[in-house]
Amino acid sequence: MGALTRPSIEEIYLDTNATTPVLPQAVVAVEQVMQALYGNPSSTHITGLKARHLMESTRDLARQVLGASSGHLIFTSGATEGIQTAVVSALSSVKSQPALLNKPKKLLLYGATEHKAVPNTLKHWNQLLDINAEIVPIPVNQQGLLDVDFIRRHAKDALMICTMAVNNETGARQDLSAIEQAIRSENKACLWMVDCVQALGKTDLALSNTSIDYAPFSGHKLYAMKGIGLLYVRENAPFSPFIAGGGQEQGLRSGTENLPGIASLKPILEALLDPEHKTFRSLATLTAFRQQLAAALQKAFSGLVFNNDFSVSVPTTLNFSVKGFASKELLDLFDAANIRVSSGSACSSGATRSFVLDAMGLPAWQSESAIRLSFGPAMTQAQLDAACERIQQASDALRYSCRHPGHLRPEQAIDGLLQLKSGADCCYLLINQSQCVVIDPVEALLPRIIETVQCAGLTVKAILDTHNHGDHISAADALSQALALPRIDVDALGWPLNATKGELGLPAIEIGNNVLSRLATPGHTDDAVALLLSSNGVIKAAFVGDTVLHGGLGRTDFASSDPVALYQSLKRLSDILPAKALLLPAHDYHNLLFTSFEAEQRNNPLLAKVLAPVSMMDALTFAKEKTALDAALESPSQGTEIRCGVTNLELKLSAEQELCLDDLANLERPLLIDVRESHEHHLQHFNNDDSAPLSRLAQYLLEHPEDTPLVCYCRSGSRSQLAAAALTRLGRKAYHIKGGVALSQ
Ligand code: PLP
């Protein structure tokens, strides 16, 4: 299949709140230590003494940077260990004081937007040490700032209070002196931890001037190595070693010290103390950088809003959302443009959202669309300029998917079938020669449909439903109004009353050189129809509503259902459709995208019996079995989602279907297809591949009915795995590139 090449574009890394690259000076320092300064700081010979000197001089620098002239400064493996040590120290101290332990009301307070390391550590040790305190989040306002009154009201019952100096998602900088005042006015003894991970290098700290008891830091968030951190412990604050052993670090943290890690910290601390800002930019410069980035983002994405209030944030974090885009979509776009940013965290429902923005009370769409862009103090003007230029290129590429925020016309025709999904609901746009028919529109997809119609300049010929849906109201009227379509007389499913018979002898609508014909298929509901897509008399696909689903048949326990009619409809449909014709249902619970009678018969014994050449099941027996099956389904009144006759289904690819790039040479004439969105494909792809985003994979199959093996790829391997599984189920030979383009760079 020829050599696979991809143009290499330099990575633009804007995710420094996750981790940073290691500063070149730090790399040199680590190398030197590994080669020459390998001594154990506890050894009393000269090799050991040299190692100890490096360690102590680094600690002294850290004291200066953190304003920690008193108290302990302990080297740890990172902030998570620092947090454990602080919590274990505080709770062990509580445990040894019956007066505290037996209090009727005991609280452990933490900021609602804290890094998960904090609440999870509190929960863990509260349970393990049998403290039985109530763990309560401190609310934040829309800017992400802690409710100081709440702290004041609850401080007297608090055993420990955990807050953060700077938030990792929004950069929000807490007012530590206001928090201190609120805590100490009510409770002098309460132990206070401040997570300072994101504050280092971005805001001034003077720890010894405060009553903060514990402050963890992490090296890899500021250009040092991973695996090194610091914990500040106030003089006389309760302390229990979290790691006991050989007594290193004055017995506060045992284990031979991580000298390469400590060495990597040293040049960072020196750079932070440099008044000339030769390595790290000044706060004023970083603030100007933020302004430039913000302007570039606003220019590139017209519907962009910032989720963090710059007036209370460190300058190095920008958090934004773009109306109409999910976080995952934006992340995919930026990644394809080789810009690394980060999205919120995946929640249990599968949608990516930000618990931090949720806690701030921002609208749901902002949380679901949030992107964090962060840069470090070592950023240069040249890097910034390159980032701004690349952001514009990423936005421009959106026109290839008709998703450009300014509705730039697509550079290529978008003819064919577009499959849009919202949860398990499927909606289809059939586009040909600037004409379009919308099938089964759902409300959540209206913005996307409108965007497509307007950007491609389509004339909407009809908005059709396959049946009166049991689980939602059709968005046909809303769509028609939003697009200000001329009123024509249509029936309840959107068919023009004057529709005439077409090439299949059924009522039909023409869209370019395609014909959409209506075939009654009652059963699931009495009004159900299938919409047959043909050209030149050949049927290629059918929109079957809920009559046939991937892995099931439409349920028949609605008031207007009739299992006997469903039996007859299935037979009628399969008689008229080629076995391999694509079936496109109104629901897709398992991300299977499409199916066919051939695939369903292979997987559905009940359907196989109904459609066997010599009938193996009569209508009444089918009705009995189907009714029994439906009785086991979730009741429509119970669930939030009506599973229209589908039970669970698990799809796995075989090991031989998961490829790495080198394996491609061994396959016979495979077609390589990029299943990412068209804009991602435009930004970065292999030299001789096809583009078929998941939303256009059905169209790709209509255009490539031959049985050539298909190799799917995407960014990380998850969309391509899904595509390959769907294709395999359909009976196509399909593979995917495990790990996606991420591993091919
Ligand atoms: N606290 C904050 C605010 C962070 O951003 C992180 C890292 O993501 C941590 C704690 C954990 O740090 P580490 O990776 O050093 O354990």
CSV table of C-alpha atoms in Angstrom, one decimal, residues 177-506:
chain,number,residue,atom,x,y,z
A,177,SER,CA,-4.8,35.8,54.4
A,178,ALA,CA,-8.6,36.1,54.4
A,179,ILE,CA,-8.9,32.3,54.9
A,180,GLU,CA,-6.3,32.4,57.6
A,181,GLN,CA,-8.2,35.1,59.4
A,182,ALA,CA,-11.4,33.1,59.2
A,183,ILE,CA,-9.8,30.0,60.6
A,184,ARG,CA,-7.7,31.5,63.3
A,185,SER,CA,-10.4,33.8,64.6
A,186,GLU,CA,-12.4,30.7,65.5
A,187,ASN,CA,-9.9,27.9,66.0
A,188,LYS,CA,-6.2,28.4,66.8
A,189,ALA,CA,-5.5,24.7,67.0
A,190,CYS,CA,-7.2,23.5,63.8
A,191,LEU,CA,-4.6,22.1,61.4
A,192,TRP,CA,-4.4,23.8,58.0
A,193,MET,CA,-2.9,22.4,54.9
A,194,VAL,CA,-2.5,24.6,51.8
A,195,ASP,CA,-1.8,22.7,48.5
A,196,CYS,CA,0.8,25.0,46.9
A,197,VAL,CA,1.5,22.8,43.8
A,198,GLN,CA,0.2,25.3,41.2
A,199,ALA,CA,1.4,28.4,43.1
A,200,LEU,CA,5.1,27.9,42.8
A,201,GLY,CA,6.7,30.2,40.3
A,202,LYS,CA,3.4,32.0,39.6
A,203,THR,CA,2.7,33.8,42.8
A,204,ASP,CA,4.7,34.9,45.8
A,205,LEU,CA,4.8,32.8,48.9
A,206,ALA,CA,6.0,33.6,52.4
A,207,LEU,CA,5.1,30.5,54.4
A,208,SER,CA,6.8,31.3,57.7
A,209,ASN,CA,4.8,34.5,57.9
A,210,THR,CA,1.6,32.5,58.0
A,211,SER,CA,0.0,29.9,60.3
A,212,ILE,CA,-0.2,27.3,57.5
A,213,ASP,CA,0.8,24.0,59.1
A,214,TYR,CA,1.5,21.9,55.9
A,215,ALA,CA,2.2,22.9,52.3
A,216,PRO,CA,3.0,20.3,49.7
A,217,PHE,CA,4.9,21.1,46.4
A,218,SER,CA,5.7,19.1,43.3
A,219,GLY,CA,8.8,19.3,41.1
A,220,HIS,CA,7.3,18.1,37.9
A,221,LYS,CA,4.8,21.0,37.7
A,222,LEU,CA,7.7,23.5,37.4
A,223,TYR,CA,10.3,22.0,35.0
A,224,ALA,CA,12.0,19.6,37.5
A,225,MET,CA,11.9,15.8,37.3
A,226,LYS,CA,8.9,13.6,38.1
A,227,GLY,CA,9.3,11.9,41.5
A,228,ILE,CA,10.5,14.8,43.5
A,229,GLY,CA,8.5,17.1,45.8
A,230,LEU,CA,8.7,19.2,48.9
A,231,LEU,CA,6.6,19.4,52.0
A,232,TYR,CA,6.8,22.4,54.3
A,233,VAL,CA,5.8,21.7,57.9
A,234,ARG,CA,5.4,24.5,60.4
A,235,GLU,CA,7.5,24.5,63.4
A,236,ASN,CA,5.7,22.6,66.2
A,237,ALA,CA,3.0,21.4,63.9
A,238,PRO,CA,2.1,17.8,64.7
A,239,PHE,CA,4.1,15.4,62.6
A,240,SER,CA,4.1,11.6,62.0
A,241,PRO,CA,6.5,10.2,59.4
A,242,PHE,CA,4.5,8.7,56.6
A,243,ILE,CA,7.5,6.6,55.6
A,244,ALA,CA,9.5,5.1,58.5
A,245,GLY,CA,12.8,3.3,58.1
A,246,GLY,CA,16.4,4.3,58.1
A,247,GLY,CA,15.8,7.7,59.6
A,248,GLN,CA,16.8,9.9,56.6
A,249,GLU,CA,15.5,13.5,56.5
A,250,GLN,CA,16.0,13.7,60.3
A,251,GLY,CA,13.7,10.8,60.7
A,252,LEU,CA,10.8,12.7,59.1
A,253,ARG,CA,10.9,10.8,55.8
A,254,SER,CA,12.9,7.6,55.5
A,255,GLY,CA,14.4,6.1,52.4
A,256,THR,CA,17.6,7.1,50.6
A,257,GLU,CA,17.0,10.5,49.1
A,258,ASN,CA,16.3,11.0,45.4
A,259,LEU,CA,19.4,12.9,44.6
A,260,PRO,CA,18.8,13.2,40.8
A,261,GLY,CA,15.4,14.6,41.6
A,262,ILE,CA,16.8,17.1,44.1
A,263,ALA,CA,19.5,18.1,41.6
A,264,SER,CA,16.8,18.8,39.0
A,265,LEU,CA,15.1,21.2,41.5
A,266,LYS,CA,18.2,23.2,42.1
A,267,PRO,CA,18.4,25.2,38.8
A,268,ILE,CA,14.6,25.8,39.0
A,269,LEU,CA,14.9,27.3,42.4
A,270,GLU,CA,17.9,29.4,41.2
A,271,ALA,CA,15.9,30.6,38.3
A,272,LEU,CA,13.0,31.6,40.6
A,273,LEU,CA,15.4,33.7,42.7
A,274,ASP,CA,17.0,35.4,39.6
A,275,PRO,CA,16.1,39.1,39.7
A,276,GLU,CA,16.9,39.4,36.0
A,277,HIS,CA,14.3,36.8,35.0
A,278,LYS,CA,16.7,35.2,32.5
A,279,THR,CA,15.0,31.8,32.6
A,280,PHE,CA,11.5,32.5,34.0
A,281,ARG,CA,9.5,35.4,32.8
A,282,SER,CA,8.2,38.0,35.3
A,283,LEU,CA,4.6,38.1,36.3
A,284,ALA,CA,4.1,41.2,34.2
A,285,THR,CA,5.4,39.4,31.1
A,286,LEU,CA,3.3,36.3,31.8
A,287,THR,CA,0.2,38.5,32.2
A,288,ALA,CA,0.9,40.1,28.8
A,289,PHE,CA,1.3,36.6,27.3
A,290,ARG,CA,-2.1,35.6,28.7
A,291,GLN,CA,-3.6,38.7,27.0
A,292,GLN,CA,-2.1,37.7,23.7
A,293,LEU,CA,-3.3,34.1,24.0
A,294,ALA,CA,-6.8,35.2,25.0
A,295,ALA,CA,-7.1,37.5,22.0
A,296,ALA,CA,-5.9,34.7,19.7
A,297,LEU,CA,-8.5,32.3,21.1
A,298,GLN,CA,-11.3,34.9,20.8
A,299,LYS,CA,-10.4,35.7,17.3
A,300,ALA,CA,-10.2,32.0,16.3
A,301,PHE,CA,-13.5,30.8,18.0
A,302,SER,CA,-16.3,33.3,17.9
A,303,GLY,CA,-18.5,31.5,20.5
A,304,LEU,CA,-15.7,31.3,23.0
A,305,VAL,CA,-16.2,32.3,26.7
A,306,PHE,CA,-13.6,32.2,29.4
A,307,ASN,CA,-14.5,30.2,32.5
A,308,ASN,CA,-11.9,31.7,34.7
A,309,ASP,CA,-11.9,35.3,35.9
A,310,PHE,CA,-8.5,36.7,35.0
A,311,SER,CA,-8.6,39.2,37.8
A,312,VAL,CA,-8.3,36.5,40.4
A,313,SER,CA,-6.2,33.9,38.5
A,314,VAL,CA,-2.5,33.4,38.0
A,315,PRO,CA,-1.7,34.5,34.4
A,316,THR,CA,-0.6,31.0,33.2
A,317,THR,CA,-3.9,29.3,33.1
A,318,LEU,CA,-6.8,30.0,30.7
A,319,ASN,CA,-9.9,27.9,30.9
A,320,PHE,CA,-12.5,28.3,28.1
A,321,SER,CA,-15.5,26.8,26.4
A,322,VAL,CA,-16.8,27.1,22.8
A,323,LYS,CA,-20.5,27.0,22.3
A,324,GLY,CA,-21.6,23.9,20.3
A,325,PHE,CA,-18.4,22.0,21.0
A,326,ALA,CA,-17.8,19.3,23.7
A,327,SER,CA,-14.5,19.3,25.5
A,328,LYS,CA,-13.5,16.0,23.7
A,329,GLU,CA,-14.2,17.5,20.3
A,330,LEU,CA,-12.0,20.5,21.1
A,331,LEU,CA,-9.3,18.3,22.6
A,332,ASP,CA,-9.3,16.2,19.4
A,333,LEU,CA,-9.1,19.4,17.2
A,334,PHE,CA,-6.2,20.8,19.2
A,335,ASP,CA,-4.4,17.5,19.3
A,336,ALA,CA,-4.7,17.1,15.5
A,337,ALA,CA,-3.2,20.6,15.2
A,338,ASN,CA,-0.4,19.3,17.5
A,339,ILE,CA,-1.3,21.6,20.3
A,340,ARG,CA,-1.5,19.8,23.6
A,341,VAL,CA,-4.2,21.1,26.0
A,342,SER,CA,-6.4,19.4,28.5
A,343,SER,CA,-10.1,18.8,29.0
A,344,GLY,CA,-12.2,18.3,32.2
A,345,SER,CA,-12.3,14.9,33.7
A,346,ALA,CA,-14.5,12.1,32.4
A,347,CYS,CA,-17.5,11.5,34.7
A,348,SER,CA,-19.4,8.3,35.2
A,349,SER,CA,-21.9,9.1,32.5
A,350,GLY,CA,-19.2,9.1,29.9
A,351,ALA,CA,-19.5,12.8,29.1
A,352,THR,CA,-16.4,14.8,29.8
A,353,ARG,CA,-17.1,17.6,32.2
A,354,SER,CA,-15.3,19.6,34.9
A,355,PHE,CA,-16.2,19.1,38.5
A,356,VAL,CA,-14.4,22.3,39.3
A,357,LEU,CA,-16.6,24.4,36.9
A,358,ASP,CA,-19.6,22.5,38.3
A,359,ALA,CA,-18.6,23.5,41.8
A,360,MET,CA,-18.3,27.1,40.6
A,361,GLY,CA,-21.9,26.9,39.4
A,362,LEU,CA,-21.1,27.7,35.7
A,363,PRO,CA,-23.7,26.6,33.1
A,364,ALA,CA,-23.6,22.9,32.2
A,365,TRP,CA,-22.6,23.6,28.6
A,366,GLN,CA,-19.5,25.4,29.8
A,367,SER,CA,-18.5,22.5,32.0
A,368,GLU,CA,-19.0,20.0,29.2
A,369,SER,CA,-17.0,22.1,26.7
A,370,ALA,CA,-14.2,23.2,29.0
A,371,ILE,CA,-10.6,23.3,27.8
A,372,ARG,CA,-7.7,24.2,30.0
A,373,LEU,CA,-4.7,25.8,28.4
A,374,SER,CA,-1.7,26.3,30.6
A,375,PHE,CA,1.8,27.5,30.1
A,376,GLY,CA,4.8,27.8,32.3
A,377,PRO,CA,7.0,30.7,33.3
A,378,ALA,CA,9.7,29.5,30.9
A,379,MET,CA,7.5,30.3,27.9
A,380,THR,CA,9.1,32.5,25.2
A,381,GLN,CA,7.6,35.1,22.9
A,382,ALA,CA,8.5,33.0,19.9
A,383,GLN,CA,6.7,30.0,21.4
A,384,LEU,CA,3.7,32.1,22.2
A,385,ASP,CA,3.5,33.5,18.6
A,386,ALA,CA,3.7,30.0,17.2
A,387,ALA,CA,0.9,28.9,19.5
A,388,CYS,CA,-1.4,31.7,18.5
A,389,GLU,CA,-0.8,31.0,14.8
A,390,ARG,CA,-1.5,27.3,15.3
A,391,ILE,CA,-4.7,28.0,17.2
A,392,GLN,CA,-5.9,30.0,14.2
A,393,GLN,CA,-5.0,27.1,11.9
A,394,ALA,CA,-7.0,24.7,14.1
A,395,SER,CA,-10.0,26.9,13.9
A,396,ASP,CA,-9.8,27.4,10.2
A,397,ALA,CA,-9.7,23.6,9.7
A,398,LEU,CA,-13.2,23.4,11.2
A,399,ARG,CA,-14.6,24.5,7.9
A,400,TYR,CA,-13.8,21.0,6.6
A,401,SER,CA,-16.6,19.6,8.8
A,402,CYS,CA,-19.0,22.5,8.4
A,403,ARG,CA,-18.2,23.4,12.0
A,404,HIS,CA,-16.4,26.7,11.6
A,405,PRO,CA,-17.7,29.1,14.2
A,406,GLY,CA,-18.0,31.9,11.6
A,407,HIS,CA,-19.8,29.5,9.2
A,408,LEU,CA,-17.1,29.5,6.6
A,409,ARG,CA,-18.2,27.5,3.6
A,410,PRO,CA,-16.7,24.0,3.5
A,411,GLU,CA,-13.8,23.6,1.1
A,412,GLN,CA,-15.2,20.3,-0.1
A,413,ALA,CA,-18.8,19.1,-0.9
A,414,ILE,CA,-20.5,17.4,2.0
A,415,ASP,CA,-22.7,15.3,-0.2
A,416,GLY,CA,-24.0,12.0,1.1
A,417,LEU,CA,-25.2,10.6,4.4
A,418,LEU,CA,-24.4,12.3,7.7
A,419,GLN,CA,-25.2,10.4,10.9
A,420,LEU,CA,-25.4,12.5,14.0
A,421,LYS,CA,-25.8,11.1,17.5
A,422,SER,CA,-26.9,12.4,20.9
A,423,GLY,CA,-26.5,9.7,23.5
A,424,ALA,CA,-28.2,6.7,21.9
A,425,ASP,CA,-30.5,8.7,19.6
A,426,CYS,CA,-29.5,8.8,15.9
A,427,CYS,CA,-30.5,11.5,13.4
A,428,TYR,CA,-29.6,11.4,9.7
A,429,LEU,CA,-29.0,14.1,7.1
A,430,LEU,CA,-29.2,13.0,3.6
A,431,ILE,CA,-27.5,15.5,1.4
A,432,ASN,CA,-27.2,15.6,-2.4
A,433,GLN,CA,-26.7,18.5,-4.8
A,434,SER,CA,-27.3,21.1,-2.1
A,435,GLN,CA,-30.6,19.5,-1.1
A,436,CYS,CA,-31.2,17.8,2.2
A,437,VAL,CA,-33.7,15.6,4.0
A,438,VAL,CA,-33.5,15.3,7.8
A,439,ILE,CA,-34.6,12.1,9.4
A,440,ASP,CA,-35.5,11.6,13.0
A,441,PRO,CA,-34.3,15.0,14.4
A,442,VAL,CA,-33.8,15.2,18.2
A,443,GLU,CA,-33.7,18.5,20.1
A,444,ALA,CA,-30.1,18.1,21.3
A,445,LEU,CA,-28.8,17.9,17.8
A,446,LEU,CA,-30.7,21.0,16.4
A,447,PRO,CA,-27.7,23.3,16.7
A,448,ARG,CA,-25.5,20.9,14.8
A,449,ILE,CA,-28.2,20.3,12.1
A,450,ILE,CA,-28.8,24.1,11.7
A,451,GLU,CA,-25.0,24.7,11.6
A,452,THR,CA,-24.6,22.1,8.8
A,453,VAL,CA,-27.6,23.4,6.8
A,454,GLN,CA,-26.5,27.0,7.0
A,455,CYS,CA,-22.8,26.5,6.4
A,456,ALA,CA,-23.3,24.3,3.4
A,457,GLY,CA,-26.2,26.4,2.1
A,458,LEU,CA,-28.6,23.4,1.9
A,459,THR,CA,-32.2,23.5,0.9
A,460,VAL,CA,-34.2,21.3,3.3
A,461,LYS,CA,-36.7,19.3,1.2
A,462,ALA,CA,-38.3,17.5,4.1
A,463,ILE,CA,-38.0,16.7,7.8
A,464,LEU,CA,-39.2,13.2,8.4
A,465,ASP,CA,-39.7,10.9,11.3
A,466,THR,CA,-39.7,7.1,11.1
A,467,HIS,CA,-42.5,6.9,13.8
A,468,ASN,CA,-44.0,8.7,16.7
A,469,HIS,CA,-41.1,8.2,19.2
A,470,GLY,CA,-42.0,6.9,22.6
A,471,ASP,CA,-39.1,8.4,24.4
A,472,HIS,CA,-38.9,11.9,23.0
A,473,ILE,CA,-40.9,14.4,21.0
A,474,SER,CA,-39.7,14.9,17.5
A,475,ALA,CA,-37.7,18.1,16.9
A,476,ALA,CA,-39.1,18.4,13.4
A,477,ASP,CA,-41.4,21.5,14.1
A,478,ALA,CA,-38.6,23.2,16.1
A,479,LEU,CA,-36.2,22.7,13.3
A,480,SER,CA,-38.6,23.9,10.7
A,481,GLN,CA,-39.2,27.0,12.7
A,482,ALA,CA,-35.5,27.6,13.4
A,483,LEU,CA,-34.7,27.4,9.7
A,484,ALA,CA,-37.8,29.4,8.8
A,485,LEU,CA,-38.8,26.8,6.2
A,486,PRO,CA,-41.9,27.6,4.1
A,487,ARG,CA,-45.0,25.9,5.4
A,488,ILE,CA,-46.2,23.0,3.3
A,489,ASP,CA,-48.9,20.5,4.2
A,490,VAL,CA,-47.3,17.4,5.7
A,491,ASP,CA,-48.6,14.4,7.6
A,492,ALA,CA,-47.7,13.6,11.3
A,493,LEU,CA,-44.3,12.1,10.2
A,494,GLY,CA,-43.4,15.1,8.0
A,495,TRP,CA,-44.4,13.6,4.6
A,496,PRO,CA,-45.6,16.2,2.1
A,497,LEU,CA,-49.3,15.3,1.5
A,498,ASN,CA,-48.8,15.6,-2.3
A,499,ALA,CA,-45.9,13.1,-2.4
A,500,THR,CA,-46.1,11.0,-5.5
A,501,LYS,CA,-44.9,7.5,-6.2
A,502,GLY,CA,-41.3,7.1,-7.2
A,503,GLU,CA,-39.0,4.5,-8.8
A,504,LEU,CA,-40.0,1.8,-6.2
A,505,GLY,CA,-43.7,2.3,-6.7
A,506,LEU,CA,-43.9,3.8,-3.2
